[in-house]
XYZ file of C-alpha atoms in Angstrom:
529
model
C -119.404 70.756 108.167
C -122.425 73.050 109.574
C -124.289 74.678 107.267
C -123.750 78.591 107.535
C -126.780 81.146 107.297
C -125.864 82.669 104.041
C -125.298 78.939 102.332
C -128.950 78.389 103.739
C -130.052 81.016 101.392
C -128.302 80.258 98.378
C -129.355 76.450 98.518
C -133.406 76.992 99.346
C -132.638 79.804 96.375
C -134.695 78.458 93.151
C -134.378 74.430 95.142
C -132.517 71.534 93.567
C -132.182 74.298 90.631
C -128.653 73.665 89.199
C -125.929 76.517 90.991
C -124.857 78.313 87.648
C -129.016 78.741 87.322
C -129.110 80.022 90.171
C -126.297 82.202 90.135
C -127.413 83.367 86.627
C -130.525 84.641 87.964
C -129.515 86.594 90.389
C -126.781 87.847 87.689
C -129.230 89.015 85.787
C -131.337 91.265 88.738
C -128.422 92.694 89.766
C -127.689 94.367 86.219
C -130.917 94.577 85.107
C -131.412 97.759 87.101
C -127.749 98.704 85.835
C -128.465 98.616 82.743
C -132.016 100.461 82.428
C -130.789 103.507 84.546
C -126.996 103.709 83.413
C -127.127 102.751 79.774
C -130.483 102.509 78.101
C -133.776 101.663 79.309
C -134.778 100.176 75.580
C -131.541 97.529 75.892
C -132.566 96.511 79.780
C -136.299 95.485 77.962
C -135.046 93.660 75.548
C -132.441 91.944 78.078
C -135.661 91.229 80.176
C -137.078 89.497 77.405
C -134.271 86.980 76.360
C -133.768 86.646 80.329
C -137.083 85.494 80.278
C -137.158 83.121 77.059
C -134.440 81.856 78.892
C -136.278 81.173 81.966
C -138.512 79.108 79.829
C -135.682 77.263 77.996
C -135.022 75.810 81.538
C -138.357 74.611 82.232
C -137.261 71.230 82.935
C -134.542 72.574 85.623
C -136.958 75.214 86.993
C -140.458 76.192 86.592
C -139.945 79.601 84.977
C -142.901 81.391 87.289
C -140.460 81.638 90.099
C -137.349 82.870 88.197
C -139.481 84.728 85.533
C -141.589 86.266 88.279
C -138.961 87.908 90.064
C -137.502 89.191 86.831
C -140.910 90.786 86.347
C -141.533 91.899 90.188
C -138.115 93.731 89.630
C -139.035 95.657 85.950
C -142.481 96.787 88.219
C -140.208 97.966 91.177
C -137.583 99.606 89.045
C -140.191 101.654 86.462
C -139.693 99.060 83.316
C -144.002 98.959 83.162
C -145.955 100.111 86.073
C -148.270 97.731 87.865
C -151.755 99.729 86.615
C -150.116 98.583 83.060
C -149.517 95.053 84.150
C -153.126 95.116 85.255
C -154.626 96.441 82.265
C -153.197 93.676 80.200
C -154.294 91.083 82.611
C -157.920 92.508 82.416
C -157.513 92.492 78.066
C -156.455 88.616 78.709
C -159.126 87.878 81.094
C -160.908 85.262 78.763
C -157.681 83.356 78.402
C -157.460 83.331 82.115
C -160.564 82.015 82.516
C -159.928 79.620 79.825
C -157.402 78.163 81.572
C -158.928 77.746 84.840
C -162.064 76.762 84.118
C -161.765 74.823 80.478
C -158.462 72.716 81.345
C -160.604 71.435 84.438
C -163.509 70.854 82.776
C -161.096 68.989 80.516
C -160.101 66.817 83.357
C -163.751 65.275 84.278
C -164.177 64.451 80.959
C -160.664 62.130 80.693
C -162.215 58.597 80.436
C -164.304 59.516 77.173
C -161.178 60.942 75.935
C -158.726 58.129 77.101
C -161.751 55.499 75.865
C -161.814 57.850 72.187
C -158.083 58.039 71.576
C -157.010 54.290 72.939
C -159.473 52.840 70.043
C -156.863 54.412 67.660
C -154.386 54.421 69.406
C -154.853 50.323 69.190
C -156.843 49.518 66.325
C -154.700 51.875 63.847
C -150.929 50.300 63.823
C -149.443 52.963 61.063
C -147.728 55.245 63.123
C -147.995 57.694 59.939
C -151.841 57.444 59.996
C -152.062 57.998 63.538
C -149.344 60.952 62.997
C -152.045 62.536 60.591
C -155.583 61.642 62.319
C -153.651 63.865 65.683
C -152.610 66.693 63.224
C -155.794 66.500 61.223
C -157.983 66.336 64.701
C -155.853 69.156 66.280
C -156.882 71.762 63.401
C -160.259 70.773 62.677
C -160.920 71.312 66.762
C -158.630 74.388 66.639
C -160.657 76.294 63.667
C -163.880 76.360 66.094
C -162.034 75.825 69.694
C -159.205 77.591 71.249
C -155.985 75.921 70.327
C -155.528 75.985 74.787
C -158.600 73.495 74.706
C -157.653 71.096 72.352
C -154.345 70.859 73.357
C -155.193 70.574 77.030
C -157.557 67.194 75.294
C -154.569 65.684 73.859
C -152.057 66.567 77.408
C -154.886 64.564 79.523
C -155.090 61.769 76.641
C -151.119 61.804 76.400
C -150.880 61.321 80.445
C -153.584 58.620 80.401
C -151.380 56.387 78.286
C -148.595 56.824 80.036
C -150.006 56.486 83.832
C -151.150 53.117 82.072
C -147.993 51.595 80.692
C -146.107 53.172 83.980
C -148.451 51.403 86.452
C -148.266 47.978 84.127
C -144.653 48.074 83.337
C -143.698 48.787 87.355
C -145.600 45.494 88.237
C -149.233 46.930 89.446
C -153.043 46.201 88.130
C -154.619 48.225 85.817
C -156.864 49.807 89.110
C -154.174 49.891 91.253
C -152.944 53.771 92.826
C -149.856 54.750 91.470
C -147.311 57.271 91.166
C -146.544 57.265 87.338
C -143.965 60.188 88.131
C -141.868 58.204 90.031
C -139.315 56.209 88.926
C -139.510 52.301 90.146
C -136.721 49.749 89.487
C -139.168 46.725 88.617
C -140.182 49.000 85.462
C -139.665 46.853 81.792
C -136.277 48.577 79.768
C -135.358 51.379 79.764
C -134.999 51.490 75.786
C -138.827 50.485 75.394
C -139.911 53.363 77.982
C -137.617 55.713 76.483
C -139.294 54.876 72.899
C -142.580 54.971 74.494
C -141.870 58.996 75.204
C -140.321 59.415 71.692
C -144.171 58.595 70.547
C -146.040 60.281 72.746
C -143.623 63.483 72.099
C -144.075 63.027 68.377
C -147.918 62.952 68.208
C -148.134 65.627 71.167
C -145.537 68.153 68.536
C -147.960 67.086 65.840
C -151.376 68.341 67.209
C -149.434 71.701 68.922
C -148.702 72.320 65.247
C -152.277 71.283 64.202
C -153.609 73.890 66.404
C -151.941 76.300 64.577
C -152.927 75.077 61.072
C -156.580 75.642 62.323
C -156.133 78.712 64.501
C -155.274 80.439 61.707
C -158.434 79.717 59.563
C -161.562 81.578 61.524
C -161.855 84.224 64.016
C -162.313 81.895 67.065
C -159.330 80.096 66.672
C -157.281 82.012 68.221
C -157.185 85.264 70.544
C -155.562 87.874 67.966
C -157.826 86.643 65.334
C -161.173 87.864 67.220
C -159.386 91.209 67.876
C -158.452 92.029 63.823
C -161.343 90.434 62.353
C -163.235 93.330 65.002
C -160.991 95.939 63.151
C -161.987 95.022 60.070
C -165.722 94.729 60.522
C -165.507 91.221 59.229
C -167.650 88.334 60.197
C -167.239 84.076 60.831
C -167.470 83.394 56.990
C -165.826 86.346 55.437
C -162.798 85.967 57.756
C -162.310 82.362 56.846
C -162.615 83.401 52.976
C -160.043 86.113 52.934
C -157.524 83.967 54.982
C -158.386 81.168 52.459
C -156.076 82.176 49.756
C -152.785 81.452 52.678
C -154.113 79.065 55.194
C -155.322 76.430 52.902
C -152.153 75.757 51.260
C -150.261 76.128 54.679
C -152.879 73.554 55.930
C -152.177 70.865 52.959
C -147.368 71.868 53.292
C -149.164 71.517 56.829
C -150.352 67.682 56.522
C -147.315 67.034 54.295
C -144.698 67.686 56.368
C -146.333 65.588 58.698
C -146.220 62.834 56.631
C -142.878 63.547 54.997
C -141.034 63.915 58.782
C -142.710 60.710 59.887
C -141.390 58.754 56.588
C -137.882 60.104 56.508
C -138.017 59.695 60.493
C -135.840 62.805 60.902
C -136.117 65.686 63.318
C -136.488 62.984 66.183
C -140.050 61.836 64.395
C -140.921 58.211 63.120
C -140.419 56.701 66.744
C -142.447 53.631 66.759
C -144.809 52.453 69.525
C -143.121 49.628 71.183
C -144.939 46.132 70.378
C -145.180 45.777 74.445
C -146.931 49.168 74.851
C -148.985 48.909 72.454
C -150.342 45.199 74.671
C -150.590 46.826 77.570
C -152.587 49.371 76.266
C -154.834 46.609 74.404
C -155.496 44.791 77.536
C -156.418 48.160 79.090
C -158.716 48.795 76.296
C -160.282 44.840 76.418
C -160.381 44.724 80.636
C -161.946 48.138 80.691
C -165.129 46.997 77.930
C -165.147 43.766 79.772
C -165.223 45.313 83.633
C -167.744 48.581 82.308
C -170.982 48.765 84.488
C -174.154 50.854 83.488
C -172.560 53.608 85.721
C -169.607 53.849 83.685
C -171.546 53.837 80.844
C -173.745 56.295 81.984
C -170.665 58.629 82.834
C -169.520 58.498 78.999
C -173.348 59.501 77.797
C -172.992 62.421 79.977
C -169.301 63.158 78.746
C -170.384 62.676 75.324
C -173.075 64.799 75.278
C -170.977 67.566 77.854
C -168.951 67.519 74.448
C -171.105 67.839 71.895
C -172.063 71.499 74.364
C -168.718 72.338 74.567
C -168.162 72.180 70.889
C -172.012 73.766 69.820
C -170.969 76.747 72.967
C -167.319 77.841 71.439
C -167.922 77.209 67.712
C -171.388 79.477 68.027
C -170.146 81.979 70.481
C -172.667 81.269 72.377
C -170.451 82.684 75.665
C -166.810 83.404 76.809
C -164.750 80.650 76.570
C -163.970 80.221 80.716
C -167.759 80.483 80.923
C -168.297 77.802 79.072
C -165.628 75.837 80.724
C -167.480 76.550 84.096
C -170.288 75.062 82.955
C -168.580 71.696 81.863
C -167.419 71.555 85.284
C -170.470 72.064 86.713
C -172.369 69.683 84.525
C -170.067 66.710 84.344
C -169.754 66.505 87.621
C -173.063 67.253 88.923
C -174.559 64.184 86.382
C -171.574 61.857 87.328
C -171.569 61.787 90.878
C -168.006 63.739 91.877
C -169.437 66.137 94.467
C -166.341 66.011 97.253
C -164.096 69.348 96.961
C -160.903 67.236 97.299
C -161.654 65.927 94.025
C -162.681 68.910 92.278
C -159.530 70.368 93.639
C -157.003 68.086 91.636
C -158.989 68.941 88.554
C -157.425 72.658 88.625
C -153.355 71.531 89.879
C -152.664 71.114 86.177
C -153.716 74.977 85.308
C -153.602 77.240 88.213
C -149.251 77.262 87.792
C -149.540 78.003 84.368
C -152.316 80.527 84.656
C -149.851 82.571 87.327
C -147.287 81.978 84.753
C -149.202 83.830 82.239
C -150.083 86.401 84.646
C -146.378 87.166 84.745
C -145.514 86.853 80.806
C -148.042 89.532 80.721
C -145.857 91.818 83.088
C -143.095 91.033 80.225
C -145.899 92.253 77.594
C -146.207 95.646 79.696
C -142.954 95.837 79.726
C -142.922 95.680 75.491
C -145.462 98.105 75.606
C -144.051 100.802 77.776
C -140.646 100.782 76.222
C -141.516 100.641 72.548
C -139.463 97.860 71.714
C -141.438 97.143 68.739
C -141.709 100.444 68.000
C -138.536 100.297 65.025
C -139.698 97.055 63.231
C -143.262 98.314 62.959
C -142.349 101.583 61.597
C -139.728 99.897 59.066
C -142.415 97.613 58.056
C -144.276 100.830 56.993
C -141.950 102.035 54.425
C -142.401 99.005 51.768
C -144.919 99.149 49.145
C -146.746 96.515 47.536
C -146.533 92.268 47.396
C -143.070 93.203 49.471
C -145.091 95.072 52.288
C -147.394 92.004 52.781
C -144.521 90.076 53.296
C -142.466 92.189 55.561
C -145.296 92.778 57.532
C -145.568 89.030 57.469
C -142.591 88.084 58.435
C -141.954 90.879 60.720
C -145.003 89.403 62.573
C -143.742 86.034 62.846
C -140.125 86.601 63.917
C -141.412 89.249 66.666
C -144.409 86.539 67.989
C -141.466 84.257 67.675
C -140.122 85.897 71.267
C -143.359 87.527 72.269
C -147.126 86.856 72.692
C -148.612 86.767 69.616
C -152.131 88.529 70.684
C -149.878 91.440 71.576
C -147.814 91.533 68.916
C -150.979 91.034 66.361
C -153.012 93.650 67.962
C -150.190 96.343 68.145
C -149.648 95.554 64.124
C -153.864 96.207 63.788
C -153.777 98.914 65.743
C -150.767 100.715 63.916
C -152.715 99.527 60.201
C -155.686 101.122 61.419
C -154.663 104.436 62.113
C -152.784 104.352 59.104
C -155.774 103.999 57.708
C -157.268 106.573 59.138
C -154.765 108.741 58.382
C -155.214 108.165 54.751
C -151.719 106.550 54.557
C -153.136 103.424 52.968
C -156.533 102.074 51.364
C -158.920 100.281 52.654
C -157.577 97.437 49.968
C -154.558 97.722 51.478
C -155.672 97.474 54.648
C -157.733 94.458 54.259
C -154.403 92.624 52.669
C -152.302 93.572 55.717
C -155.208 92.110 58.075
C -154.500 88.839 56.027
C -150.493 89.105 56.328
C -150.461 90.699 59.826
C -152.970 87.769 61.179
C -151.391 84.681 59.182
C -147.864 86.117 60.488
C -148.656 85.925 64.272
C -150.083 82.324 63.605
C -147.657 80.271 61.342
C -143.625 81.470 62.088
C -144.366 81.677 66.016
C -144.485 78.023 65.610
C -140.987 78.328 66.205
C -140.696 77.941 70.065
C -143.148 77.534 72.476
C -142.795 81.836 73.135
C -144.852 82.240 70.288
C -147.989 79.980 70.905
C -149.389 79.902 74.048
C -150.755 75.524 73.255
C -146.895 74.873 72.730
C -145.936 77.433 76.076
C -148.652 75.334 78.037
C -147.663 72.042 76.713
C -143.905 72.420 77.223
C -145.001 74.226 81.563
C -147.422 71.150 82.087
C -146.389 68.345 83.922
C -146.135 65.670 81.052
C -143.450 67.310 79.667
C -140.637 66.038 82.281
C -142.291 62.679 82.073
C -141.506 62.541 78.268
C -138.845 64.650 78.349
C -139.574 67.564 76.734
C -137.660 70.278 76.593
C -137.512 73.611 75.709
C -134.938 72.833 72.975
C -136.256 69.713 71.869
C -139.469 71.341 70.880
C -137.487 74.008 69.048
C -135.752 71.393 66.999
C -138.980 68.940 66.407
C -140.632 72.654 65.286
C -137.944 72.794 62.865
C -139.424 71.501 59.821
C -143.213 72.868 60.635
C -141.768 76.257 60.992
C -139.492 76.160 57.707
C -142.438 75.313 55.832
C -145.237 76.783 57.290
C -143.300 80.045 56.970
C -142.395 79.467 53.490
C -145.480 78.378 52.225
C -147.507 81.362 53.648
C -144.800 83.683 51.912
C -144.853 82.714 48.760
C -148.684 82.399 48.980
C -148.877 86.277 49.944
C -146.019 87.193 47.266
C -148.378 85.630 44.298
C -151.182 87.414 44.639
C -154.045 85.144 45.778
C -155.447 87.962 48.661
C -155.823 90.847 45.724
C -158.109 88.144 44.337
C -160.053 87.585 47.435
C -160.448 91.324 47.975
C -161.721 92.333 44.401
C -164.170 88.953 45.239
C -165.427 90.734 48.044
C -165.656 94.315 46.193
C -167.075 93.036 43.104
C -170.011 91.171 44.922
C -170.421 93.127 47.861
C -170.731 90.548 50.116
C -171.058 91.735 53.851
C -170.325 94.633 52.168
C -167.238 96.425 51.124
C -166.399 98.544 54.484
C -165.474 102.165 54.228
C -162.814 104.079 56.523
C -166.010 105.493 58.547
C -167.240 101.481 59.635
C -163.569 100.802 60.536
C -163.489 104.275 62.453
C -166.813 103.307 63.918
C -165.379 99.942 65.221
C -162.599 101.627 66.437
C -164.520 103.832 68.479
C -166.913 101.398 70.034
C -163.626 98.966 70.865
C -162.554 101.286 72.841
């Protein structure tokens, strides 16, 4: 039967997308506008926003940019945010752009240190609970001084390394042979031992997301939202990492436990094994590469090595903006290592530039937030608690919201709204130095929940291991699970008991870097803006 015109359009609509996606979609833009001019334009945002977590559910089906981005072309065109708005938060995000471009590709000339680093434990430590903790461990040390997008982005390129290996090995090749390790070959060993093989790598990869967030939490570089309230505050490296002491080192420790205690019990899909037959290939990788190294090879892991110890010295010191600094790896790895053809400095970038639109676009969504207040109630309900139960609500008001939204925005509208309260006189200074602590720990820890609420999870679940190990949007949710239970828990019941009043009357008592009056934060405020 010919194809008609109008089929045409329906099946290049969204690809090999599945038809009730597709017709979903286009559900959903033709009562988006309904709703926002008939009904209530505060309903249509927050129908954008679960349209869009949905987008991102279906990863696997579609990459959300497409879907997503013609939700967000269509809140522009219909007065939801306006593009100048869309623009302005692209502009506050411009580092993380940057970061993505330019660090995830410098991340990519650096892969044979990393794949030589991490198959040494990979073969040489056989607990899987060990290994389980080193990755966690790893993840949040690198994450207190590194963005969490960098070290995650390490342990993707490590992740893919194995598997290309095993893939090229188990479909009959040589370790040096080209291969497609995304395509599916029928002289490939079982399908049960591959299958477990992705169980492992998905249970170390869910481990270090979650480490980046145990260490993101602790200093001011660790994350995006943390620079912006420790600049409210007027507080520096050390005192930031003191006054978030009192929650994130007993999150870090539940942390480390639940780590252990998920890979003993082996629930929540954790405790897969690495098959006896993977773990020989990836021996015999590790033997013929030593064997088969020249001085050249060598020489390119000097240069890595010491490209690393700069990227770690650059980002922990500040020393320039994170994409900078990613530029430079580039531009030093491969100068001192011989890559100098564009072709190949072009596949260094495939892995980020998708993601980085992506982002572009989730900031749309953010404008969107913005413009139509839809944080506006919880914020102002927050407000009316007093005491150990206002730290907690403004805790866990944090986490549910960052939960569904980005959690720089949602941590720097909570500042913003503290500050002026401030200000105002509504609050102390005290008090405002406590709900720094809850506002800061609460966009870190519950937004573990789905990969909406951290950015390393969102660019893990977008990047293209995750169909290879089959990841999905709701198996991360469910491997989460027990992180998120805890992690929220924990930093709760740490605010409830008191521990920040402590840490406050430390820093009043001795004056160290000073006890900041109303006028400093006002002065801050001023020169933010």
């Amino acid at each position: 039967m010919p194809v008609t015109m109008s089929q045409a359009f329906i099946d290049n609509f969204l690809g090999n997308s599945p038809k009730w996606y597709k017709i979903a979609i286009l559900a959903c833009l033709i009562i988006n506008p309904l709703v926002f001019f008939f009904v209530d334009p505060f309903v249509a945002g927050w129908m954008l926003v679960i349209e869009f977590i949905f987008t991102l559910a279906m990863a696997l089906k579609c990459y959300p940019l497409q879907p997503g981005g013609l939700l967000a072309i269509q809140a522009v065109a219909i007065g939801m945010t306006s593009p100048y708005q869309v623009l302005h938060e692209i502009q506050a995000n411009l580092e993380v752009l940057l970061l993505l471009v330019f660090m995830v590709a410098g991340i990519y000339f650096m892969k044979q240190l990393l794949l030589f680093s991490f198959t040494k434990i990979i073969t040489k430590i056989r607990s899987k609970i060990v290994v389980s903790l080193m990755f966690c461990f790893s993840a949040a040390f690198l994450s207190a001084f590194l963005d969490a997008l960098t070290v995650i982005a390490v342990i993707i390129a490590v992740a893919i390394g194995f598997y290309s290996i095993y893939h090229k090995v188990a479909s009959g090749k040589n370790f040096h042979d080209d291969h497609d390790h995304t395509h599916e070959e029928q002289q490939q060993l079982n399908h049960d031992e591959l299958e477990n093989f992705r169980g492992f790598l998905r249970n170390l990869l869910m481990h270090a997301g979650v480490g980046t967030a145990l260490g993101g939490v602790c200093t001011m570089v660790g994350e995006p939202q943390n620079l912006i309230i420790a600049s409210q505050a007027n507080w520096g490296f050390a005192e930031f990492a003191l006054r978030m002491s009192p929650v994130t080192l007993p999150v870090l420790i539940a942390g480390l436990l639940t780590c252990y205690m998920v890979e003993k019990l082996k629930i929540f899909s954790y405790g897969v094994q690495l098959p006896e037959r993977v773990h020989q290939i990836l021996s015999e990788y590790a033997d013929h590469e030593d064997r088969n190294r020249t001085k050249k090879d060598k020489a390119k892991l000097v240069i890595q090595a010491l490209v690393g110890v700069w990227l770690i010295a650059g980002l922990a010191l500040h020393l320039a903006s994170v994409g900078l600094i990613g530029l430079s790896v580039i531009i030093i790895t491969t100068a001192f290592n011989g890559i100098t053809d564009e072709h190949a400095l072009g596949k260094a970038f495939e892995e980020a530039l998708p993601f980085t639109a992506l982002l572009a676009v989730f900031f749309a969504v953010v404008g969107v937030i913005i413009d139509q207040g839809l944080f506006g109630p919880v914020i102002s309900w927050a407000l009316h608690f007093e005491g150990h139960m206002q730290l907690v609500i403004f805790y866990l008001a944090n986490g549910v919201l960052s939960m569904v939204s980005d959690n720089v925005f949602v941590g720097t509208v909570y500042i913003n709204e503290v500050k002026a309260a401030l200000l105002d006189g509504v609050i102390t200074r005290d008090q405002f130095d406590l709900l720094a602590v809850a506002i800061n720990t609460g966009t870190n820890l519950p937004s573990v929940a789905t990969p909406n609420g951290q950015a390393a999870f969102l660019f893990l679940l977008t990047s293209a291991l995750a169909p290879l190990i089959r990841l999905s949007y709701g198996r991360m949710v469910w491997m989460a699970l027990p992180y998120t239970i805890v992690l929220t828990i924990v930093g709760a019941l740490a605010i409830q008991l008191g521990g920040l009043e402590s840490m406050t009357q430390y820093f009043y008592d001795a004056h160290w870097i000073g006890h900041h009056s109303v006028k400093e934060v006002m002065d801050s405020a001023v020169s933010s803006h």
